[in-house]
mmCIF file of C-alpha atoms and ligand atoms in Angstrom:
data_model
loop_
_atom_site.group_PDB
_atom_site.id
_atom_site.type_symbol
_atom_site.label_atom_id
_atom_site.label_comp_id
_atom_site.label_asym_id
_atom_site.label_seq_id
_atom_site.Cartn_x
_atom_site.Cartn_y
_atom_site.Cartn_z
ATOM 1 C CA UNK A 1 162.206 199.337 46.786
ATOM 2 C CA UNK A 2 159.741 201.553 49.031
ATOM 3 C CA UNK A 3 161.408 204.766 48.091
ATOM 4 C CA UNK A 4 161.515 204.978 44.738
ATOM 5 C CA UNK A 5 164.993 207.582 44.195
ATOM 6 C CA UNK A 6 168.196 206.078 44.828
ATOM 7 C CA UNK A 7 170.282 207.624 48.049
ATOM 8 C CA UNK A 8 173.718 204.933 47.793
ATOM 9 C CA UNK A 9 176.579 204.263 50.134
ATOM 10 C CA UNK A 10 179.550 202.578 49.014
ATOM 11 C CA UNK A 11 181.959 201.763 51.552
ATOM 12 C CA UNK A 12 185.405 200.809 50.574
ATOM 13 C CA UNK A 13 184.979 202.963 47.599
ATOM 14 C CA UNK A 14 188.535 203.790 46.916
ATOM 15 C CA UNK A 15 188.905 199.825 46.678
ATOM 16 C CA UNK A 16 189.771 198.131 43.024
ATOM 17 C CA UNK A 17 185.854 197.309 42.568
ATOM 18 C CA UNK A 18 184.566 200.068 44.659
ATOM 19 C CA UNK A 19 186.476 202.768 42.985
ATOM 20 C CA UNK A 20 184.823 201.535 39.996
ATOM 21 C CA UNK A 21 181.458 200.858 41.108
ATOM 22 C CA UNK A 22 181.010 204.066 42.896
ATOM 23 C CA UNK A 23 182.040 205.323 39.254
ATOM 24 C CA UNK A 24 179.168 203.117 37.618
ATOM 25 C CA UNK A 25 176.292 203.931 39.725
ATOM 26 C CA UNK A 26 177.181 207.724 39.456
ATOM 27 C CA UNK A 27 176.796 207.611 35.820
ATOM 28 C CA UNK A 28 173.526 205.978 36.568
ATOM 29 C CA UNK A 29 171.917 207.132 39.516
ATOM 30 C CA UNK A 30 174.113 210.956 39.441
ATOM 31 C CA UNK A 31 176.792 211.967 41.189
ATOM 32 C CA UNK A 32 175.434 213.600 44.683
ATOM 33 C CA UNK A 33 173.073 210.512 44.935
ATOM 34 C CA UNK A 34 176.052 208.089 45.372
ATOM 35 C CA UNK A 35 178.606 208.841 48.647
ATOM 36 C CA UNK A 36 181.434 207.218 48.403
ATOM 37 C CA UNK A 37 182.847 206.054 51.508
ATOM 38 C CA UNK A 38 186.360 204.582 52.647
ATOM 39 C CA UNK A 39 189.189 204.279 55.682
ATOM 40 C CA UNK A 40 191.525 206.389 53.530
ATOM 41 C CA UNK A 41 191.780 210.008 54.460
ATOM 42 C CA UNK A 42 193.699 210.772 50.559
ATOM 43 C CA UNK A 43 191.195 209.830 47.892
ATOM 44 C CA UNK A 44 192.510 211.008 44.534
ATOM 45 C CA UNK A 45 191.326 214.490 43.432
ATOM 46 C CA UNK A 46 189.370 213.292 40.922
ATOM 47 C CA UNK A 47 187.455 211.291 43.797
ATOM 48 C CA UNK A 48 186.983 214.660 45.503
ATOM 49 C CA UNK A 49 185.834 215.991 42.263
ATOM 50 C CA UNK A 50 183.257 213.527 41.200
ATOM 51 C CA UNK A 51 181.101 213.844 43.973
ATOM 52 C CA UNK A 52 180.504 213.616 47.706
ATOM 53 C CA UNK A 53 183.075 211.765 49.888
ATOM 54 C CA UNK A 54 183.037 210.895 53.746
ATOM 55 C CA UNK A 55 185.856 209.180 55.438
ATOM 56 C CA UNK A 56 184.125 205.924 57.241
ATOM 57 C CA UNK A 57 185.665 202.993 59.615
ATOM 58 C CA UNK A 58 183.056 200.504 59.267
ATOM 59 C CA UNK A 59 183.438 199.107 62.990
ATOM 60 C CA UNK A 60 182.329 202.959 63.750
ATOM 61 C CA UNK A 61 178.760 201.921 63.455
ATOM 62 C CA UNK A 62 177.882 205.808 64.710
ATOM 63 C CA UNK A 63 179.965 207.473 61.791
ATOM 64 C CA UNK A 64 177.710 205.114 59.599
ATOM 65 C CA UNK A 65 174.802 206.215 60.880
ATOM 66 C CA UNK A 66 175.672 209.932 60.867
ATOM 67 C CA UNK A 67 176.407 209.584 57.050
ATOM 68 C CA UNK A 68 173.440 207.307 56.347
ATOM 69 C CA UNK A 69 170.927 210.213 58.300
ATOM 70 C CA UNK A 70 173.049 213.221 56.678
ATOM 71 C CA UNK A 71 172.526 212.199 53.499
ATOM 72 C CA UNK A 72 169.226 210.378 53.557
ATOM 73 C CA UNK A 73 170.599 207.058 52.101
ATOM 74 C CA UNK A 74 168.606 203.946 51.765
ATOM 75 C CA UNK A 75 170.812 201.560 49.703
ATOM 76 C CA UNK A 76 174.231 200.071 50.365
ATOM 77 C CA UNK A 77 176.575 199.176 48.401
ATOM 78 C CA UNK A 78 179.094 197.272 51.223
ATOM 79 C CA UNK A 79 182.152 196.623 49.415
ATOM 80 C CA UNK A 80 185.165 197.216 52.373
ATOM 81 C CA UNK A 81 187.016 193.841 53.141
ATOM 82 C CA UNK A 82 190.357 192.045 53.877
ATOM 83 C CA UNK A 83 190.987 190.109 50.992
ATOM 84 C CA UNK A 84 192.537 186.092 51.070
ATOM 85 C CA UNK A 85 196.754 187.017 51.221
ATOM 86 C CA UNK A 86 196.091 189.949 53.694
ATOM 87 C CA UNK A 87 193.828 188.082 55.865
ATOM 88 C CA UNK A 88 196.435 185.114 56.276
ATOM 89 C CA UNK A 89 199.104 187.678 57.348
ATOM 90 C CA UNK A 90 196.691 189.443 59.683
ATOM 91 C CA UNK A 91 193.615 187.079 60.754
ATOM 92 C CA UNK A 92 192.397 189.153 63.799
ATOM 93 C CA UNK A 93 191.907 192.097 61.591
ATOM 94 C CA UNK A 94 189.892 190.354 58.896
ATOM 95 C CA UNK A 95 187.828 188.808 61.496
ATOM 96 C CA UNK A 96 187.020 192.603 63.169
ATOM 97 C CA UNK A 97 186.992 193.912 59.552
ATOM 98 C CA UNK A 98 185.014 191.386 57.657
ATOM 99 C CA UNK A 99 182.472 190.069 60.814
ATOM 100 C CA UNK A 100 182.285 193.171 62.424
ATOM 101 C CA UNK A 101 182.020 195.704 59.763
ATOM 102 C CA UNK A 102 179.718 193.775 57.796
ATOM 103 C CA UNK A 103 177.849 192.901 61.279
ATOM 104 C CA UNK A 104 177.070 197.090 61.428
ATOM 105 C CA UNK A 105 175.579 197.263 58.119
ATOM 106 C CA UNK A 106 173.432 194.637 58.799
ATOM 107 C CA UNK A 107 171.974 196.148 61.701
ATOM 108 C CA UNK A 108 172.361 199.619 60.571
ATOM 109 C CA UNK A 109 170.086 198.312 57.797
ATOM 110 C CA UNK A 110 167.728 196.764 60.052
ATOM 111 C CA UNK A 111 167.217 199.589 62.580
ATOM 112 C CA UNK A 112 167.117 202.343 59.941
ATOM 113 C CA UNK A 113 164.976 200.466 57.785
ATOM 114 C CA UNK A 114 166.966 200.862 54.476
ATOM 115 C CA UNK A 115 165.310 199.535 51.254
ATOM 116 C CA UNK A 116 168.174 196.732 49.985
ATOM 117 C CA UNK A 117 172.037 195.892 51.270
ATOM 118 C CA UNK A 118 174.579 194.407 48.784
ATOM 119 C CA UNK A 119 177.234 192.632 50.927
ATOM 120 C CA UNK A 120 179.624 190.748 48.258
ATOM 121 C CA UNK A 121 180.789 187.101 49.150
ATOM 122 C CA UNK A 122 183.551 185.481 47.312
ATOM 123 C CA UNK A 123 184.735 181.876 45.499
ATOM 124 C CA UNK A 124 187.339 181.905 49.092
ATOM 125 C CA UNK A 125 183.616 180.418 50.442
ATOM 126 C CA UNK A 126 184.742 177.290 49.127
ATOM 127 C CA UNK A 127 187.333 174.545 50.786
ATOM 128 C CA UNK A 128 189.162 171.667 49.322
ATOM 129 C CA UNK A 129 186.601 169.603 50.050
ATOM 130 C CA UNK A 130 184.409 171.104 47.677
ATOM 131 C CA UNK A 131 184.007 169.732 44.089
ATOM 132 C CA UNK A 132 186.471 171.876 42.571
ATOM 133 C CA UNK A 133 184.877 171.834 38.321
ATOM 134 C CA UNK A 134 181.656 173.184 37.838
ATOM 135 C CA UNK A 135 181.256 174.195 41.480
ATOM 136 C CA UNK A 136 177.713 174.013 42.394
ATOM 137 C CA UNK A 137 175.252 177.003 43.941
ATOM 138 C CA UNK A 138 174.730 174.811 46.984
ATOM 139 C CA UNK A 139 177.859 172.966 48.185
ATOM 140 C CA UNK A 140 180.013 171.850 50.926
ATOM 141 C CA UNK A 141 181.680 175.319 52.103
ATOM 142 C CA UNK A 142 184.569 174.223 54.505
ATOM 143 C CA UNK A 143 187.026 177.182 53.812
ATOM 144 C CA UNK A 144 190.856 177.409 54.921
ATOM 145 C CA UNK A 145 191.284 180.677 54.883
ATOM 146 C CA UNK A 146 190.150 183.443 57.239
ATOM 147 C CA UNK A 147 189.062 185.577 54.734
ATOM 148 C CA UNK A 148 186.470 182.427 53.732
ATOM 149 C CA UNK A 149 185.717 182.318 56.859
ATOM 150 C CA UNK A 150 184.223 185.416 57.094
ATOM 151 C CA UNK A 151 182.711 185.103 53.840
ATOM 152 C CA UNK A 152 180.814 182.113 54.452
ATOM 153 C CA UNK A 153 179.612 183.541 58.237
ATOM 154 C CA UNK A 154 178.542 186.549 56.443
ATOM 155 C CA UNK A 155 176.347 184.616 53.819
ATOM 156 C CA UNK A 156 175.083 183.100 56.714
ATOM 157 C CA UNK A 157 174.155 185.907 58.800
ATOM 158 C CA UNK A 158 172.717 187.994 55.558
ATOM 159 C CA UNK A 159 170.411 184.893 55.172
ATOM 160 C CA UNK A 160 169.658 185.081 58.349
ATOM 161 C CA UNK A 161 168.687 188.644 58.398
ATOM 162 C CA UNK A 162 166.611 188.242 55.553
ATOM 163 C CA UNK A 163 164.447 185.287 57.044
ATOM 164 C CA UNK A 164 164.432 186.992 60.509
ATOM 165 C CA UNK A 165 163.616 190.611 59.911
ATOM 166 C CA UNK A 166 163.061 190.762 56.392
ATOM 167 C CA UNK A 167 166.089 192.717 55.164
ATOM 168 C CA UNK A 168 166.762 193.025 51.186
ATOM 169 C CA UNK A 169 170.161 191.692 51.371
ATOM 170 C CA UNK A 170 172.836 190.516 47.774
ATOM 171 C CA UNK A 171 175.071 189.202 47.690
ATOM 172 C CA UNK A 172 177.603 187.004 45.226
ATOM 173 C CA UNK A 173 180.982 185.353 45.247
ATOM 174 C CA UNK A 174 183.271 187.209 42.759
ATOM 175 C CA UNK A 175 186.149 185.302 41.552
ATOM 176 C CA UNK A 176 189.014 187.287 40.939
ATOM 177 C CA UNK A 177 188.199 190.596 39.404
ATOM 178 C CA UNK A 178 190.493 192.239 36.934
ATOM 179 C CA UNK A 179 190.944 195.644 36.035
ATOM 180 C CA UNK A 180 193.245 198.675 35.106
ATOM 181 C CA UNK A 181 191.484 201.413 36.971
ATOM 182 C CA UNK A 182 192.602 200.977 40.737
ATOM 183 C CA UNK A 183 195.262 198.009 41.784
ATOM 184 C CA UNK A 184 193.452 194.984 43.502
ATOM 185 C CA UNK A 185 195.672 194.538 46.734
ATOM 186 C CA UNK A 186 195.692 192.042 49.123
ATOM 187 C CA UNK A 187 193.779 188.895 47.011
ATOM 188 C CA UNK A 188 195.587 185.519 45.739
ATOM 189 C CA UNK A 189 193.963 186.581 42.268
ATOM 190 C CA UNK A 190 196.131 190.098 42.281
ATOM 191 C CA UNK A 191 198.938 188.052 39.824
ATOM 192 C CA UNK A 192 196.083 188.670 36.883
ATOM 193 C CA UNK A 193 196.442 192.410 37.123
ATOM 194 C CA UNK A 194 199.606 192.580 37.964
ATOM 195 C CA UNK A 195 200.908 190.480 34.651
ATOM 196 C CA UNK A 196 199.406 193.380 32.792
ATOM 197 C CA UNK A 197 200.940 195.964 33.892
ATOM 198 C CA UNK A 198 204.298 194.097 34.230
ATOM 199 C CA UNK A 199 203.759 192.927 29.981
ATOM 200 C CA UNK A 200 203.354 196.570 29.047
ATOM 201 C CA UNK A 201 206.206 197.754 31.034
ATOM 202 C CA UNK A 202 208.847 195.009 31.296
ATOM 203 C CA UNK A 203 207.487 192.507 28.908
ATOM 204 C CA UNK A 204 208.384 190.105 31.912
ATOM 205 C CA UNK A 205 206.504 188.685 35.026
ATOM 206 C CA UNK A 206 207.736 186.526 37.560
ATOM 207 C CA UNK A 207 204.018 184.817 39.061
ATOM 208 C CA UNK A 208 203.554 183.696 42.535
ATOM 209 C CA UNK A 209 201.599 180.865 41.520
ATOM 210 C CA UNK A 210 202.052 177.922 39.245
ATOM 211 C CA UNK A 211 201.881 177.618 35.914
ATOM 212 C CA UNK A 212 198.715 175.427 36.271
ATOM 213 C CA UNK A 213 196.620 177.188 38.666
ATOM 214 C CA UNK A 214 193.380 177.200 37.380
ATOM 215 C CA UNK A 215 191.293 179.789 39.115
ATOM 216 C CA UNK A 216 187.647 181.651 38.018
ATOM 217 C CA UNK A 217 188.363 185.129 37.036
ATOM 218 C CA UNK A 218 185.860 188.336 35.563
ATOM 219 C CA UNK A 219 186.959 190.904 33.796
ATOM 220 C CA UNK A 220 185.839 194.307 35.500
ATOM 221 C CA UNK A 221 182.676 195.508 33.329
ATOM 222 C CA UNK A 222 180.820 192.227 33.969
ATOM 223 C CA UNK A 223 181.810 192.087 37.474
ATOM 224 C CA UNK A 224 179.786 195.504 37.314
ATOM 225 C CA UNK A 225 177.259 193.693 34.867
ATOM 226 C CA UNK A 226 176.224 191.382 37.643
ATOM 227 C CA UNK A 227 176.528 193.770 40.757
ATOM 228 C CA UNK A 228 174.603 195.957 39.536
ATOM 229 C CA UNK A 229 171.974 193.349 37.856
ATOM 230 C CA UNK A 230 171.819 191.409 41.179
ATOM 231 C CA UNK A 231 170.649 194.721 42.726
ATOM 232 C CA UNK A 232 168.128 195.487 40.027
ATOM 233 C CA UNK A 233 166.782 191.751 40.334
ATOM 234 C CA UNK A 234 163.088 191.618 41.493
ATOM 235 C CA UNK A 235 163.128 190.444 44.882
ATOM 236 C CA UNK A 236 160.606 187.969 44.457
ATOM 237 C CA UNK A 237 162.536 186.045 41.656
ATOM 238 C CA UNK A 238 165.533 185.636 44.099
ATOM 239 C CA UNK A 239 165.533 182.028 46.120
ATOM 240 C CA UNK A 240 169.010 182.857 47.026
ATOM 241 C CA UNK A 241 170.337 186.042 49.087
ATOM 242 C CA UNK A 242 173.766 187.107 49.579
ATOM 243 C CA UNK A 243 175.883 184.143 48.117
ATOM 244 C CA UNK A 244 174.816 183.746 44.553
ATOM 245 C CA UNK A 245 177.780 181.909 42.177
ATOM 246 C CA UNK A 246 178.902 184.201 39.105
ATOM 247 C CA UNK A 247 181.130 182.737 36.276
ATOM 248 C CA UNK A 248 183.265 185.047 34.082
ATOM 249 C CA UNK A 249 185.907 182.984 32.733
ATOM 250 C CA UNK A 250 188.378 180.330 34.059
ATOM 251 C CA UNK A 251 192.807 180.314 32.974
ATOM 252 C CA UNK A 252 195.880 179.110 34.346
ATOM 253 C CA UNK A 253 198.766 181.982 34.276
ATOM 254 C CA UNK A 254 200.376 179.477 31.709
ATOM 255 C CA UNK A 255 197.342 179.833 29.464
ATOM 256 C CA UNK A 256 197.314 184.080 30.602
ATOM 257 C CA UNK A 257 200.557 184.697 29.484
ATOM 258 C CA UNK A 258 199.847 183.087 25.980
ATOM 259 C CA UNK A 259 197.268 185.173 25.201
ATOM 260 C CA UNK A 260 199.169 188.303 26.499
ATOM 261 C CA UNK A 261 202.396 186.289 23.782
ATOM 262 C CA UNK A 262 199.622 187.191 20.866
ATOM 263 C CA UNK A 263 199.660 190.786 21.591
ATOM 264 C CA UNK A 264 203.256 191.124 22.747
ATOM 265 C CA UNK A 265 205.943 188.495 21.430
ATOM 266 C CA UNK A 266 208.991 189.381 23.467
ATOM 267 C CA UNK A 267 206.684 188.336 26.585
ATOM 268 C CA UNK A 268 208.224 185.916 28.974
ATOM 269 C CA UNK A 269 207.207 184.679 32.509
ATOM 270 C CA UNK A 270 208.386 182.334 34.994
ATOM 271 C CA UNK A 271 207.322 181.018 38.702
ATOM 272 C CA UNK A 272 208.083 181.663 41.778
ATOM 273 C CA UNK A 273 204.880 180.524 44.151
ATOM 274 C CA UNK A 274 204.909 181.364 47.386
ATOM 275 C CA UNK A 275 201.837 181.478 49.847
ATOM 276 C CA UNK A 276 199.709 181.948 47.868
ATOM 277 C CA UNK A 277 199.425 179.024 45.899
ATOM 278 C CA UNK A 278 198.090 176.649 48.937
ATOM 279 C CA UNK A 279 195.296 179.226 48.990
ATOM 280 C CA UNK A 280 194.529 179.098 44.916
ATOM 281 C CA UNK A 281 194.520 175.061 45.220
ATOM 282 C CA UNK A 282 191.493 175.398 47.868
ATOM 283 C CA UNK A 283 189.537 177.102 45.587
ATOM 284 C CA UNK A 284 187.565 175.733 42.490
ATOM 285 C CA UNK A 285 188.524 175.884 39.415
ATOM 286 C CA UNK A 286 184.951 176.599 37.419
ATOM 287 C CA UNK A 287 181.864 177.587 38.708
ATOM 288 C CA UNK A 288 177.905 176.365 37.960
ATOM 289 C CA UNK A 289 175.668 179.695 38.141
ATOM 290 C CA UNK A 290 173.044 178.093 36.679
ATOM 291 C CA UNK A 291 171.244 179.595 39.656
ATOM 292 C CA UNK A 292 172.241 183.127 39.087
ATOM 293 C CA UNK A 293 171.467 183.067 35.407
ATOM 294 C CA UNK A 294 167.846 181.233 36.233
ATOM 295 C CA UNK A 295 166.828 184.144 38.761
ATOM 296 C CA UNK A 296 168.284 187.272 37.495
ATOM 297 C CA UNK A 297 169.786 186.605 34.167
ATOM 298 C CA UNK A 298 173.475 186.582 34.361
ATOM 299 C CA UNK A 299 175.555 186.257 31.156
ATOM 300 C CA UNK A 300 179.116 187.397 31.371
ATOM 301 C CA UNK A 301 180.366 189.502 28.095
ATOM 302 C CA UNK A 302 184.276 188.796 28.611
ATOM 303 C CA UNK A 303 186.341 186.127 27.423
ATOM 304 C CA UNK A 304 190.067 185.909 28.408
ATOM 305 C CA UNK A 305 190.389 187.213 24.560
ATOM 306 C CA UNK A 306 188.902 190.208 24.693
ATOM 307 C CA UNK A 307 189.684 190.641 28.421
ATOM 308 C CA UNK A 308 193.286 190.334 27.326
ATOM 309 C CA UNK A 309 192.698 192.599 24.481
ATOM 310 C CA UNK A 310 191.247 195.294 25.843
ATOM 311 C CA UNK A 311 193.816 195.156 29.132
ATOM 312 C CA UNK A 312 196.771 195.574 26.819
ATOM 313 C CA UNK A 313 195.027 198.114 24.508
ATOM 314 C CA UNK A 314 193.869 200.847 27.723
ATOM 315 C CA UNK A 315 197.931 199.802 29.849
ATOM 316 C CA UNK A 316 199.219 200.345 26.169
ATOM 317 C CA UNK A 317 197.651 203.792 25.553
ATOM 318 C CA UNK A 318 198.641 204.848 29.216
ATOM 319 C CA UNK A 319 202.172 204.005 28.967
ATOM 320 C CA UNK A 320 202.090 206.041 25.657
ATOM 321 C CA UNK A 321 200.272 209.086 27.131
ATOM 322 C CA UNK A 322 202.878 208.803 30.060
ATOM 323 C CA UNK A 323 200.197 208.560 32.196
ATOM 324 C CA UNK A 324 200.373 204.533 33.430
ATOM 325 C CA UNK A 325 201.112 205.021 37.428
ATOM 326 C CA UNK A 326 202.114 201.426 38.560
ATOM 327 C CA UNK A 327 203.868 200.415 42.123
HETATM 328 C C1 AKB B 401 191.171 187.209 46.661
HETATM 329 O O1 AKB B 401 191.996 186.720 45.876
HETATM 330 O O2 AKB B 401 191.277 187.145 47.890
HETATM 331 C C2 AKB B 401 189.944 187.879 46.070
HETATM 332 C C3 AKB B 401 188.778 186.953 45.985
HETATM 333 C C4 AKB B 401 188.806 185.815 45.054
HETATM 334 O O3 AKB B 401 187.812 187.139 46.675
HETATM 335 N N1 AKB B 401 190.255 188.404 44.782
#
């Protein structure tokens, strides 16, 4: 980076991973160095509290700019989207959303020559036509969904930006991401979080996919692990931009909800797939990130063990404390 101290944006910070990242780099960079950003005029208090908050559309390219000059930012973290289930319902707004939003930070990165963009892609790149076991970093990437769609248009245009102007832009394709700090909403993955919550409460979940869906998953500290380690990469060790393949781990919700049995024996669950399940069975089931690991070093930490572990030990202690807020 040119400027050596940290000014960060994070737009769609009240989001499942930006709530969370916006969290991370805080702890890292400090608190008035990171501005959170989001749609959502009612962030939590404790989101007020942390540090500073502006209230951004992303298709308001001037209320990016205004932020970006107030507070002298030069790195950002671009994390607002439509998810898969969402953008099927509503495919106009993921379009304007997705293209257009991540279109403005683009250029806003171009014209106000900020040091490095992270615009996060997604294993919804991929189409049925794509080899769906050990997916490889450079594949056929024919998506049916809208929300792929956008995805693989906004690898391309990153790349594009990159080669044309010489923009810092990262990117990778998260699988789905699970966590217990903010609900995902929107995704095909959300099941995975919400079978948590629903053990520790209920001790019963009824899934919307099949039994033997097998998608990619990451448990939430390495999908920070490799965000943030993408972004601390050395540009000149990257061959790849903003579509880099991460592997966490890989389950069915049969094989989920026998490791969540271990930990809690009255658990049941049974199936009910709707929607949702044509757009699982487009995506892979395992990913090869040989590439990822090669030029920046990524090793995931979490296992669906200790991912399931620690889930049910955090829900557990919040449901205890009185103090688990779900739905
Ligand atoms: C979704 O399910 O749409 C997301 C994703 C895999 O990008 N979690």
């Amino acid at each position: 980076m040119t400027n050596n101290k940290h000014k960060i944006l994070v737009t769609g910070a009240l989001g499942q991973i930006g709530s969370e990242l916006t969290e991370k780099l805080r702890e890292k960079y400090g608190s008035d160095d990171v501005i959170a950003s989001d749609i959502r005029t009612d962030p939590s208090p404790a989101m007020l509290d942390a540090g500073p908050y502006e209230i951004i559309d992303v298709l308001q390219a001037d209320s990016i700019i205004n932020t970006i000059k107030k507070y002298g930012i030069n790195t950002i973290y671009h994390m607002s989207a439509i998810l898969s289930a969402t953008g099927e319902k509503k495919p106009q707004l993921a379009w304007n959303v997705n293209m257009n939003g991540t279109y403005n930070i683009l250029e806003i990165t171009r014209e106000l020559e900020l040091n490095r963009v992270f615009i996060p892609s997604s294993i919804a790149v991929f189409g049925p036509e794509t080899p769906r076991e050990n997916t490889p970093q450079e594949t056929v990437l024919l998506p049916k969904t809208i929300y792929g769609v956008t995805k693989v248009a906004s690898e391309i245009l990153a790349d594009y930006y990159v080669q044309r102007f010489n923009i810092d832009v990262r990117g990778c394709r998260y699988p789905g991401i699970i966590s217990h700090k903010t609900l995902p909403g929107g995704g095909t993955t959300d099941y995975a979080v919400a079978i948590f919550y629903e053990a520790v409460l209920h001790q019963k979940y009824i899934c919307f996919l099949k039994e033997d869906t097998n998608l990619p998953m990451m448990y939430m500290p390495d999908c920070l692990k490799a965000t943030l380690g993408l972004m601390e990469a050395d540009r000149y060790r990257l061959h790849h931009h903003a579509g880099f393949n991460i592997s966490g781990m890989s389950f069915t919700p049969g094989e989920l909800a026998a490791e969540i049995k271990k930990h809690i024996l009255s658990f049941s669950i049974s199936y009910l797939p709707d929607e949702r399940q044509k757009i699982a069975e487009s995506w892979p089931q395992t990913i090869d990130d040989s590439a990822a690991q090669q030029e920046w070093g990524w090793t995931p930490e979490h296992n669906l063990a200790s991912m399931t572990r620690d889930m049910l030990d955090v829900l557990s202690t919040r449901l205890e404390k009185g103090t688990l807020n779900y739905r």
